[in-house]
mmCIF file of C-alpha atoms in Angstrom:
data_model
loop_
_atom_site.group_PDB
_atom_site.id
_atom_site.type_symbol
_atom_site.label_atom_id
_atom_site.label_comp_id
_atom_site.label_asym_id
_atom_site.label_seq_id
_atom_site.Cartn_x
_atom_site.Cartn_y
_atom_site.Cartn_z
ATOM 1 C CA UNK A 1 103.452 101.694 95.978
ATOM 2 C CA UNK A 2 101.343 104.594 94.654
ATOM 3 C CA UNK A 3 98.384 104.658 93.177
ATOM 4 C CA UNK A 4 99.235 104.969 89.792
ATOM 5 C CA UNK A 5 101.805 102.255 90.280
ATOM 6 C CA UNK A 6 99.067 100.353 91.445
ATOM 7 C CA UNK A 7 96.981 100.620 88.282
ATOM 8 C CA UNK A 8 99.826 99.803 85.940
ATOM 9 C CA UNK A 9 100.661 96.362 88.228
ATOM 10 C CA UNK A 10 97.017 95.455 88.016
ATOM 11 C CA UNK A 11 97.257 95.842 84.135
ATOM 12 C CA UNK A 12 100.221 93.811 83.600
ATOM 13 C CA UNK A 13 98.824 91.121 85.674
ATOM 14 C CA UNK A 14 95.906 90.297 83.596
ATOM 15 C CA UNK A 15 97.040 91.599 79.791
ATOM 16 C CA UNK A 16 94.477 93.531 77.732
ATOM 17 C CA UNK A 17 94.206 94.072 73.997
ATOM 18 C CA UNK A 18 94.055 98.003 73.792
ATOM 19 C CA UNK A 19 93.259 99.730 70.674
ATOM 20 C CA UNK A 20 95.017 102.676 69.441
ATOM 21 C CA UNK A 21 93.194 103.910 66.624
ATOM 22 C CA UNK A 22 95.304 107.267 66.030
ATOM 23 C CA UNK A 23 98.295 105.095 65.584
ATOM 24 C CA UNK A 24 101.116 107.691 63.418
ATOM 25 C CA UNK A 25 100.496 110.345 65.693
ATOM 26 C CA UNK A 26 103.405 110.319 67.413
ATOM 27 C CA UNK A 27 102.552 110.369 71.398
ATOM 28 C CA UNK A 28 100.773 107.941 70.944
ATOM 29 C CA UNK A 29 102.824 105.624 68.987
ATOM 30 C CA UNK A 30 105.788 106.020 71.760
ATOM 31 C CA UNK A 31 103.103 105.822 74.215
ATOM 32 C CA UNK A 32 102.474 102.284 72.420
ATOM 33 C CA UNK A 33 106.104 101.421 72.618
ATOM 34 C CA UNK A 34 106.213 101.907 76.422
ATOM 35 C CA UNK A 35 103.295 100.158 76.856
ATOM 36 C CA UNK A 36 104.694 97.242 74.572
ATOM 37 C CA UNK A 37 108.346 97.115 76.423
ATOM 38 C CA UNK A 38 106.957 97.189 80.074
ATOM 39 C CA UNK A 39 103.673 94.693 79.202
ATOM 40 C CA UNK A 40 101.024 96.793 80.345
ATOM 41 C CA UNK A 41 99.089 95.944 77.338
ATOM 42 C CA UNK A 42 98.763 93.716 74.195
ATOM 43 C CA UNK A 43 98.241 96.917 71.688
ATOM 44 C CA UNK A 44 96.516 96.876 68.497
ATOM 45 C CA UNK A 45 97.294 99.968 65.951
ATOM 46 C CA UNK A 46 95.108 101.069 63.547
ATOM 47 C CA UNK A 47 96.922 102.984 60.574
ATOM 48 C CA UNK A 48 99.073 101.602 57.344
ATOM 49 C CA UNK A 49 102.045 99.239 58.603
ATOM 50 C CA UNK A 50 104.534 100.748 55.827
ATOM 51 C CA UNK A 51 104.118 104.163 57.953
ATOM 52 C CA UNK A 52 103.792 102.800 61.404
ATOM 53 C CA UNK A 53 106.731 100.962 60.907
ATOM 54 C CA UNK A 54 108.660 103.577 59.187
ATOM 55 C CA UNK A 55 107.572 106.415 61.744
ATOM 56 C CA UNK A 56 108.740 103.410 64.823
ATOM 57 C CA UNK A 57 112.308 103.367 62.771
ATOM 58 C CA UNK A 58 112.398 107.159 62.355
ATOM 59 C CA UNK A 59 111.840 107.254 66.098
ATOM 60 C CA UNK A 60 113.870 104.516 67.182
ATOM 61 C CA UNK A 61 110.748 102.859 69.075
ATOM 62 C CA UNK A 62 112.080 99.514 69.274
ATOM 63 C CA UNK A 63 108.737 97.336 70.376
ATOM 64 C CA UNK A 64 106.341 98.258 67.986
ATOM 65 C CA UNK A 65 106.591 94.751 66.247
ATOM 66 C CA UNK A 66 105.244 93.270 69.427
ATOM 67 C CA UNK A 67 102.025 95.236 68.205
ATOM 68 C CA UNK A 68 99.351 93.991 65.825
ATOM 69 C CA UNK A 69 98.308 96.080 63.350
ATOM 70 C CA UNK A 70 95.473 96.925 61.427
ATOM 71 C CA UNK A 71 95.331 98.591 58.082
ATOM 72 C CA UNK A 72 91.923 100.144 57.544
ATOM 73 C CA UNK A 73 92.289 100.232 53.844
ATOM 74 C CA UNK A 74 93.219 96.431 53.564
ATOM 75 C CA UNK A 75 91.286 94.966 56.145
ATOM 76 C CA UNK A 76 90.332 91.671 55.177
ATOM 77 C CA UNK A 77 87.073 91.683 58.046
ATOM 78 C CA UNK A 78 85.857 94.748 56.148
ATOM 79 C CA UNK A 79 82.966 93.166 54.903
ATOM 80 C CA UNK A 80 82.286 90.950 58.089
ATOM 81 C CA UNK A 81 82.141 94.704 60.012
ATOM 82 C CA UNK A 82 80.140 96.834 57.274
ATOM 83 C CA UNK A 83 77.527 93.682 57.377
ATOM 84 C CA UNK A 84 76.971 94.296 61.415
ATOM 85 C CA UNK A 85 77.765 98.038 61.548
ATOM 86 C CA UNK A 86 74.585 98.368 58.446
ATOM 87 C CA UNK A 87 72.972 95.250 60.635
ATOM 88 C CA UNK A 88 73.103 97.287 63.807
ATOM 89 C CA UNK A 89 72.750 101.121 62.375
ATOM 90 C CA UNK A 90 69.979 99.876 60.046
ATOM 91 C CA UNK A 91 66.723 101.486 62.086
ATOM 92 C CA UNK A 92 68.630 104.938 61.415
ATOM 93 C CA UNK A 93 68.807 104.165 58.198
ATOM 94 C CA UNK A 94 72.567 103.178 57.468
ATOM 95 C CA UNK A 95 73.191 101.392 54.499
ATOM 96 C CA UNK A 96 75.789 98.851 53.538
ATOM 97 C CA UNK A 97 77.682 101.521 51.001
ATOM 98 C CA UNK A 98 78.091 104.012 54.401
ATOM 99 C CA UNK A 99 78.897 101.498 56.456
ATOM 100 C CA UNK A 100 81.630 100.074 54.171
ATOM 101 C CA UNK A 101 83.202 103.534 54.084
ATOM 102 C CA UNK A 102 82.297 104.045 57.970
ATOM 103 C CA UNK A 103 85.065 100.782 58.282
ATOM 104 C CA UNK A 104 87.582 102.466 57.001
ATOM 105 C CA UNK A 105 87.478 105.176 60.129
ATOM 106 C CA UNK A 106 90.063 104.285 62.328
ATOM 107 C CA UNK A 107 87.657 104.821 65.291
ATOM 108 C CA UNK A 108 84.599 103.421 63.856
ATOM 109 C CA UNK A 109 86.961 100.321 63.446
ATOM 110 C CA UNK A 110 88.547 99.722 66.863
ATOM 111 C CA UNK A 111 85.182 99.576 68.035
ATOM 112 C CA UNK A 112 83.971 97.126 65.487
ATOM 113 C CA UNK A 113 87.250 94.602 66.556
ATOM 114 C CA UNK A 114 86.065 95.635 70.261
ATOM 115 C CA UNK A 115 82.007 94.873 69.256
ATOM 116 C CA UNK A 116 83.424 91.432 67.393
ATOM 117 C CA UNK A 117 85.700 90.319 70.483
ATOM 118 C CA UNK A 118 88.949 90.953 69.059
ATOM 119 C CA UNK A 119 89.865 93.652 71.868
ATOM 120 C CA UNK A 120 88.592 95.342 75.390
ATOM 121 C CA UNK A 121 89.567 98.548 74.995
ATOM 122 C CA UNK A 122 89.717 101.715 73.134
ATOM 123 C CA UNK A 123 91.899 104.880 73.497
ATOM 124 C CA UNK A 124 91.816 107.800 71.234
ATOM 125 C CA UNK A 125 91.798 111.949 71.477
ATOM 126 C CA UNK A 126 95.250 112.839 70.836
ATOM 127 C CA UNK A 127 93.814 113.938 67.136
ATOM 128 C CA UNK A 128 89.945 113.392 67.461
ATOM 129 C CA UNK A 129 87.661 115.589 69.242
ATOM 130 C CA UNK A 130 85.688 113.939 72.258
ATOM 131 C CA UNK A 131 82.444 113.584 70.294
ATOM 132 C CA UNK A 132 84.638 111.798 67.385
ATOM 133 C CA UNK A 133 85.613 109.590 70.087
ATOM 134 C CA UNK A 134 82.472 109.384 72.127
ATOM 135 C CA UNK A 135 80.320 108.860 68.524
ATOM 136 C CA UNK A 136 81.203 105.220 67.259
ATOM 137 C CA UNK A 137 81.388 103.597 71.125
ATOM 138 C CA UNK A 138 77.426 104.432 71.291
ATOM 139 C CA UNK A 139 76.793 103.608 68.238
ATOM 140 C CA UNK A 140 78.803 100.248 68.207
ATOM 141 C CA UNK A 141 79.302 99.184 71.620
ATOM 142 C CA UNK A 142 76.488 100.928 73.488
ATOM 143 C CA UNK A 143 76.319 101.717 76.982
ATOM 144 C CA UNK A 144 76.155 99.017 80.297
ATOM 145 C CA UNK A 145 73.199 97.623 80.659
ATOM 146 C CA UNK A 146 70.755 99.348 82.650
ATOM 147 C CA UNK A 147 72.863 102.747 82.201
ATOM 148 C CA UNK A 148 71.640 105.647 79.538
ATOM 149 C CA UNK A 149 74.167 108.508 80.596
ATOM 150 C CA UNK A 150 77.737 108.016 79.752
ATOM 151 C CA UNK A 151 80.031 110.104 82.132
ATOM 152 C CA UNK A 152 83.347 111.169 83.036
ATOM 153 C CA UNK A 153 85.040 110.405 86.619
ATOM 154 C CA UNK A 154 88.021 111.785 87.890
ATOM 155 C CA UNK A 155 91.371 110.230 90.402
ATOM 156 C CA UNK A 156 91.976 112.595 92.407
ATOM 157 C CA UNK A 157 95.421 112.201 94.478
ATOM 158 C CA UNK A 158 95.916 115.051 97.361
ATOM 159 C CA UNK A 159 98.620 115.314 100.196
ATOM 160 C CA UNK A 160 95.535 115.258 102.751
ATOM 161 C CA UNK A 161 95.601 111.622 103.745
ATOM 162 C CA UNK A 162 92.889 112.029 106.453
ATOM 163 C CA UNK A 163 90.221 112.687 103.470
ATOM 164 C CA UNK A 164 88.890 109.884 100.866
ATOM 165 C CA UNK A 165 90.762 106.530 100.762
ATOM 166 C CA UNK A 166 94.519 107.358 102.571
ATOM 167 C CA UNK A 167 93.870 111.275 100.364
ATOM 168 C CA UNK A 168 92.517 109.659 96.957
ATOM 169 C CA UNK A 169 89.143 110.085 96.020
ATOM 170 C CA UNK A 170 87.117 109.447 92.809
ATOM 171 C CA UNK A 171 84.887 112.359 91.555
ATOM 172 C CA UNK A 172 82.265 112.600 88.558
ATOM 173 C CA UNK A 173 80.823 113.968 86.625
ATOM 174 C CA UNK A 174 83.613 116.011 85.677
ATOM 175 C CA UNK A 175 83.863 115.461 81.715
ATOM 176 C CA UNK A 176 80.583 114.852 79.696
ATOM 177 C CA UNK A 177 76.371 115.372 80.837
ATOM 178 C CA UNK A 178 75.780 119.211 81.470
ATOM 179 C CA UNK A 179 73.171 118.793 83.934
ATOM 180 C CA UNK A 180 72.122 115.812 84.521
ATOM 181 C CA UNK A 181 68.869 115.331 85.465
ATOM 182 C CA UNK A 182 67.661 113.108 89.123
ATOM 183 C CA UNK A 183 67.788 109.273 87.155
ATOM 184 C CA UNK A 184 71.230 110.339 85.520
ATOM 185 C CA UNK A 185 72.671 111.741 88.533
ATOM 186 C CA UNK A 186 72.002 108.188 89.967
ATOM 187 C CA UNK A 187 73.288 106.323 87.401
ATOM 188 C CA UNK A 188 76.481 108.377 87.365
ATOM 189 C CA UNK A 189 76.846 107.247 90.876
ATOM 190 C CA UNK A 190 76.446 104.111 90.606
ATOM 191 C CA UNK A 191 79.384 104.061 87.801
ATOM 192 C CA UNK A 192 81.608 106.527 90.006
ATOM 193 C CA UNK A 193 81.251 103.650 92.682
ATOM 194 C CA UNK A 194 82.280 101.187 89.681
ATOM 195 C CA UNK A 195 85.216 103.178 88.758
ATOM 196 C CA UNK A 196 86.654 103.772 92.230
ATOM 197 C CA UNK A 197 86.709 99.863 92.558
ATOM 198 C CA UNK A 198 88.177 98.586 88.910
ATOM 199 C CA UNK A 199 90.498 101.778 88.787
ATOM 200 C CA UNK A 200 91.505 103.021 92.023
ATOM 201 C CA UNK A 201 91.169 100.048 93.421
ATOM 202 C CA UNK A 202 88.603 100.760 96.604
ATOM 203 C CA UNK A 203 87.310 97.547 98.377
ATOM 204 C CA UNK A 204 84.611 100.010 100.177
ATOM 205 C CA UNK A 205 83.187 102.480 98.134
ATOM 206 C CA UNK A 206 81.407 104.759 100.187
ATOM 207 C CA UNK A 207 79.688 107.537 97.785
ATOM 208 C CA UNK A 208 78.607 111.404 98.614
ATOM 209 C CA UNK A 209 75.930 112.647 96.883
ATOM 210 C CA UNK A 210 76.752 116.514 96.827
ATOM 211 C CA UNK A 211 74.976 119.888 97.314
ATOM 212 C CA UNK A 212 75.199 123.333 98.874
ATOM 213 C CA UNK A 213 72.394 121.640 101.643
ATOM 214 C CA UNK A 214 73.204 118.806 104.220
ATOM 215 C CA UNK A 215 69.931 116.719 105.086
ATOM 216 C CA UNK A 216 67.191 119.913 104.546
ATOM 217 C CA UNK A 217 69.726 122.773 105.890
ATOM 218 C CA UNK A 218 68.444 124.325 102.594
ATOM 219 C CA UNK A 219 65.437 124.221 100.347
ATOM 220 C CA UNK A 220 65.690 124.602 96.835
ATOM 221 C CA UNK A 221 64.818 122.510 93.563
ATOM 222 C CA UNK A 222 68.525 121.640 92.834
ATOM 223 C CA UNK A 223 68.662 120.060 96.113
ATOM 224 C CA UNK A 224 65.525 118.200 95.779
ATOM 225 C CA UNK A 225 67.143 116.361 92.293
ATOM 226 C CA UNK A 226 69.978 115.151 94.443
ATOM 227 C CA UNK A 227 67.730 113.643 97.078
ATOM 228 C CA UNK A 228 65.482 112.123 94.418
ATOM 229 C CA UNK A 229 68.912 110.527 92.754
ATOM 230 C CA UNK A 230 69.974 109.395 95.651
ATOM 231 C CA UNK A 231 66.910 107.482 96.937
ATOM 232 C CA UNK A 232 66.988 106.417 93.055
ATOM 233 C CA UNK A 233 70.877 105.360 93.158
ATOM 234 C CA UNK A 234 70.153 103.356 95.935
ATOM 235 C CA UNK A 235 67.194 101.319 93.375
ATOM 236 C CA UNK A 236 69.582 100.795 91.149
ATOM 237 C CA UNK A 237 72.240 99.155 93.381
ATOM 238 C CA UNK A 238 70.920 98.326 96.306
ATOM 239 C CA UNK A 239 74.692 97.236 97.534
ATOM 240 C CA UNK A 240 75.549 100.685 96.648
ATOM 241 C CA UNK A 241 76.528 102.510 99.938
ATOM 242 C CA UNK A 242 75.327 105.922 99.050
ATOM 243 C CA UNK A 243 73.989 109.298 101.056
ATOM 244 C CA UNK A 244 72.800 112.505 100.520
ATOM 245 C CA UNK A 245 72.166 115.087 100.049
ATOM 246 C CA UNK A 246 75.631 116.477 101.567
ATOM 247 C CA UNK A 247 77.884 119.686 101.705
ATOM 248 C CA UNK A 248 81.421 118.983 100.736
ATOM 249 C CA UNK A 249 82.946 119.546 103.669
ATOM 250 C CA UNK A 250 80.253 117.147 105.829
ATOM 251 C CA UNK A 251 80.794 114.408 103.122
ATOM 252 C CA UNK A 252 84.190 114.589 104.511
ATOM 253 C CA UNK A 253 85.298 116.146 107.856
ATOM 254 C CA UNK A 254 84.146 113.538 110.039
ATOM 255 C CA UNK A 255 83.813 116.605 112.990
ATOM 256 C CA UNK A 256 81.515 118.525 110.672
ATOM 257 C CA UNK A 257 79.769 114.801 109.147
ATOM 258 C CA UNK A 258 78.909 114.451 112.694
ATOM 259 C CA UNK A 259 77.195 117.302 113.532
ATOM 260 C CA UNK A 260 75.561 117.880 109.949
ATOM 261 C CA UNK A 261 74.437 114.673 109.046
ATOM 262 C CA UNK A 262 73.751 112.449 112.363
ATOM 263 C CA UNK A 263 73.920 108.609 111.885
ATOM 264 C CA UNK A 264 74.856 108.949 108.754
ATOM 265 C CA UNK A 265 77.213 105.943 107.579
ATOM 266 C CA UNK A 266 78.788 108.123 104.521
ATOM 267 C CA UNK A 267 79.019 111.284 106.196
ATOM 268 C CA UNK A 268 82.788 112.342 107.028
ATOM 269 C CA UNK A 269 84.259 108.933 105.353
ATOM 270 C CA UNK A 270 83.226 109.392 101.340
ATOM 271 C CA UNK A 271 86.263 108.165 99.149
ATOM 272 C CA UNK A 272 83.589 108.922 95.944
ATOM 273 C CA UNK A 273 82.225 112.483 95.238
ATOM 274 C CA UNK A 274 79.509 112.729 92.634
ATOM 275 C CA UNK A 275 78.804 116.409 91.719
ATOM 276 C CA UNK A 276 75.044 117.445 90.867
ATOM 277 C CA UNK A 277 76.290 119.187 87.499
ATOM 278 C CA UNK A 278 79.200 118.853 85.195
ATOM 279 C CA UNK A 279 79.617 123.085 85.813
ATOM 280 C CA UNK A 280 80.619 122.262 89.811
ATOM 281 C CA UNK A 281 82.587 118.897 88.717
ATOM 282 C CA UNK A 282 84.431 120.617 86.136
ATOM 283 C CA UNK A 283 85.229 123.786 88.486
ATOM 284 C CA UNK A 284 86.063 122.169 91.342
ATOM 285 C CA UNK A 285 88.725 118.973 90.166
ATOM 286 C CA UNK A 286 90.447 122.119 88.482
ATOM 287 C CA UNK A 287 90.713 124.165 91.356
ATOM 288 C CA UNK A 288 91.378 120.651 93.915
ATOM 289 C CA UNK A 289 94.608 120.671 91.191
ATOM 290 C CA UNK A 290 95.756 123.714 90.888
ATOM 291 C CA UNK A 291 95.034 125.386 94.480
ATOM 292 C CA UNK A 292 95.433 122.285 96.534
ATOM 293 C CA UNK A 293 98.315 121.130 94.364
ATOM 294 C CA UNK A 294 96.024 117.317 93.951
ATOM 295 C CA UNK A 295 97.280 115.071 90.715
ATOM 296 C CA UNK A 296 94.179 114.549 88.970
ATOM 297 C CA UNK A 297 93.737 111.992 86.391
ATOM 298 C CA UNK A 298 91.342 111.386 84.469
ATOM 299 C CA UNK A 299 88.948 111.786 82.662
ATOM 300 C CA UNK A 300 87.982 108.138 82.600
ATOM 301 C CA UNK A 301 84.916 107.624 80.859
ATOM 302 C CA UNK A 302 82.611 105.576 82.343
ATOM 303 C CA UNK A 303 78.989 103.778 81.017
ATOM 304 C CA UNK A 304 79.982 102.405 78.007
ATOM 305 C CA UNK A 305 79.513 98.474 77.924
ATOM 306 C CA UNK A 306 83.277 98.269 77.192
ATOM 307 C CA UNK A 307 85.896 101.344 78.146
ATOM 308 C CA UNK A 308 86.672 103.877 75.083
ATOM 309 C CA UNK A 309 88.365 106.682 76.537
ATOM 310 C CA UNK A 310 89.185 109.669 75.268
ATOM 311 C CA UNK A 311 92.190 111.538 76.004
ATOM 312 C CA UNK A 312 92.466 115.556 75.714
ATOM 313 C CA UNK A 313 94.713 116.874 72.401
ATOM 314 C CA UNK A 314 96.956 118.682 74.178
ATOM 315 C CA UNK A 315 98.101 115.183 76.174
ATOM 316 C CA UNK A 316 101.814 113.449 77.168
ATOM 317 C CA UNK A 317 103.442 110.452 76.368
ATOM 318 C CA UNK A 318 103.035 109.616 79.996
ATOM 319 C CA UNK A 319 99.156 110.509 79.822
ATOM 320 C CA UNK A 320 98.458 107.550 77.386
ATOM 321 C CA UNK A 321 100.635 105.622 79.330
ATOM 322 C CA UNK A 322 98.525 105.931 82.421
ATOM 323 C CA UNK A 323 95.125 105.899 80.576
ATOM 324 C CA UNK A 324 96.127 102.438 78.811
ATOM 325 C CA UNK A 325 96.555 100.782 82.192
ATOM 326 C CA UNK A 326 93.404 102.432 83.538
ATOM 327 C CA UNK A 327 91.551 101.146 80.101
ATOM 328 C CA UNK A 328 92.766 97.909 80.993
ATOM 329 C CA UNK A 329 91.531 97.968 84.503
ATOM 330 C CA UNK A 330 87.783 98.918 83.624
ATOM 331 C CA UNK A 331 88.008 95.904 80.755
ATOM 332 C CA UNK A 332 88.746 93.509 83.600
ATOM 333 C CA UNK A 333 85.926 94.633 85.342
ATOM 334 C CA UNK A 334 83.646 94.866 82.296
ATOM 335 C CA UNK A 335 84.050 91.256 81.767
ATOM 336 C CA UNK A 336 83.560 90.366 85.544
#
């Protein structure tokens, strides 16, 4: 069974209450349908039921009454959420008037049904720009505890099954902090680790802090922020097993890990990659994909006290697909 497979058996085997909050677009409402038929997910669509249903009929989506849905202009918890959104936003100066309208925003409602316990998940992106999606999850939700960066990891699959976990590995930051600076580099570590376990599935996360040096080879204050984050990576979770700093191909050749990085327990066996700037992340998944012909998928966004995720607007059918079951895997885990 492949990975992805994987993921979407691990969904179905513990059903989780996914908002879609861009419900008439129409990927995602077949997305929703597949979902629906092959019980991956308990879905909740946000959007009026006259045109959800009559865009399902139009479709021929047959399943879509096995979702519940949410009208954001007759809510009946409107009030209930514009009372805690005002409640929660009030130090910024939100009042009750914004928040009512704020409600009414498909996104700014899944995560109030999220914040209130009525799901564990939220997917949008297909219509919404990342900060639309990114914007009401912090403000709402908030990040994990003890976490301030919210960032974007990466599966990578590749036909090299000598490298990572049997040729998968888990990368980050890929997707959202520029440059992160020694304390964020840690903390995206520590939730690349996370990842790699409630997504991909890794009973051993073992995590490579990367650079262009390996253990002093070369001297230079980029390299000293990923030695700081490691040491402070390693404060954070002290279960964490976690090295660096490391040069690609030493975090995993275990010839070249040998010689580079002696007695290290990482070195030449990482299954988790964490990049020391979103510029290399971004750069290298692409060229992993397209030159080394890897499926990457992703990005999963990571940090957030419950998943939101936020899909690109040029995505599948079979993209939302995926990224529900991977939502549902990280909700698992968030309530762990």
């Amino acid at each position: 069974m492949d990975l992805v497979q994987q993921i979407i058996e691990r969904a179905k085997s513990n059903k989780q209450r996914i908002v879609l909050p861009e419900a008439t677009e129409e990927r995602t409402l077949r997305a929703a349908d597949m979902v629906l038929a092959e019980g991956v997910a308990d879905i909740i669509l946000i959007g009026n039921p006259g045109e959800i249903n009559s865009l399902a009929e139009q479709w021929g989506l047959k399943n879509i009454n096995k979702a519940t849905i949410v009208d954001p202009e007759n809510n009946p918890k409107s009030e209930e959420y514009a009372a805690l959104l005002a409640e929660l936003r009030k130090k910024k100066g939100m009042t009750i008037e914004q928040a009512r309208e704020l409600v009414k925003n498909p996104l700014y409602l899944g995560c109030m049904i999220i914040k209130t316990g009525g799901a564990d998940g939220q997917i949008s992106g297909a219509l919404s720009t990342t900060a639309d999606t990114l914007r009401p999850a912090l403000q709402i939700i908030k990040c994990t505890p003890g976490i301030t960066c919210v960032s974007g990891a990466m599966l990578l699959i590749t036909k090299e099954p000598q490298y990572g976990e049997n040729g998968v590995l888990v990368v980050g930051d890929v997707a959202v902090t520029p440059m992160p600076d020694a304390q964020q580099l840690a903390q995206i570590a520590v939730c690349t680790a996370q990842t790699a376990k409630s997504v991909a599935g890794f009973a051993d996360p073992r995590v490579a802090m990367l650079s262009f040096s390996t253990k002093g080879s070369a001297s230079h204050e980029v390299v000293d922020k990923v030695v700081e984050a490691t040491k402070l990576a390693k404060e954070l979770d002290p279960s964490l097993k976690v090295d660096g700093e490391l040069q690609a191909d030493a975090a995993l050749v275990p010839s070249v890990g040998e010689k580079k990085a002696p007695g290290s327990d990482i070195a030449g066996k990482a299954n988790v990659l964490v990049f020391p700037c979103l510029e290399v992340g971004n750069i290298s998944y692409k060229m992993v994909q397209r030159l080394g012909g890897a499926e990457a998928i992703g990005p999963i966004l990571q940090g957030i006290a419950r998943p939101v995720n936020d899909l690109s607007r040029g995505c599948s059918v079979e993209d939302i697909y995926k990224l529900v079951a991977i939502t549902a895997c990280q909700a698992m885990d968030a309530k762990a």
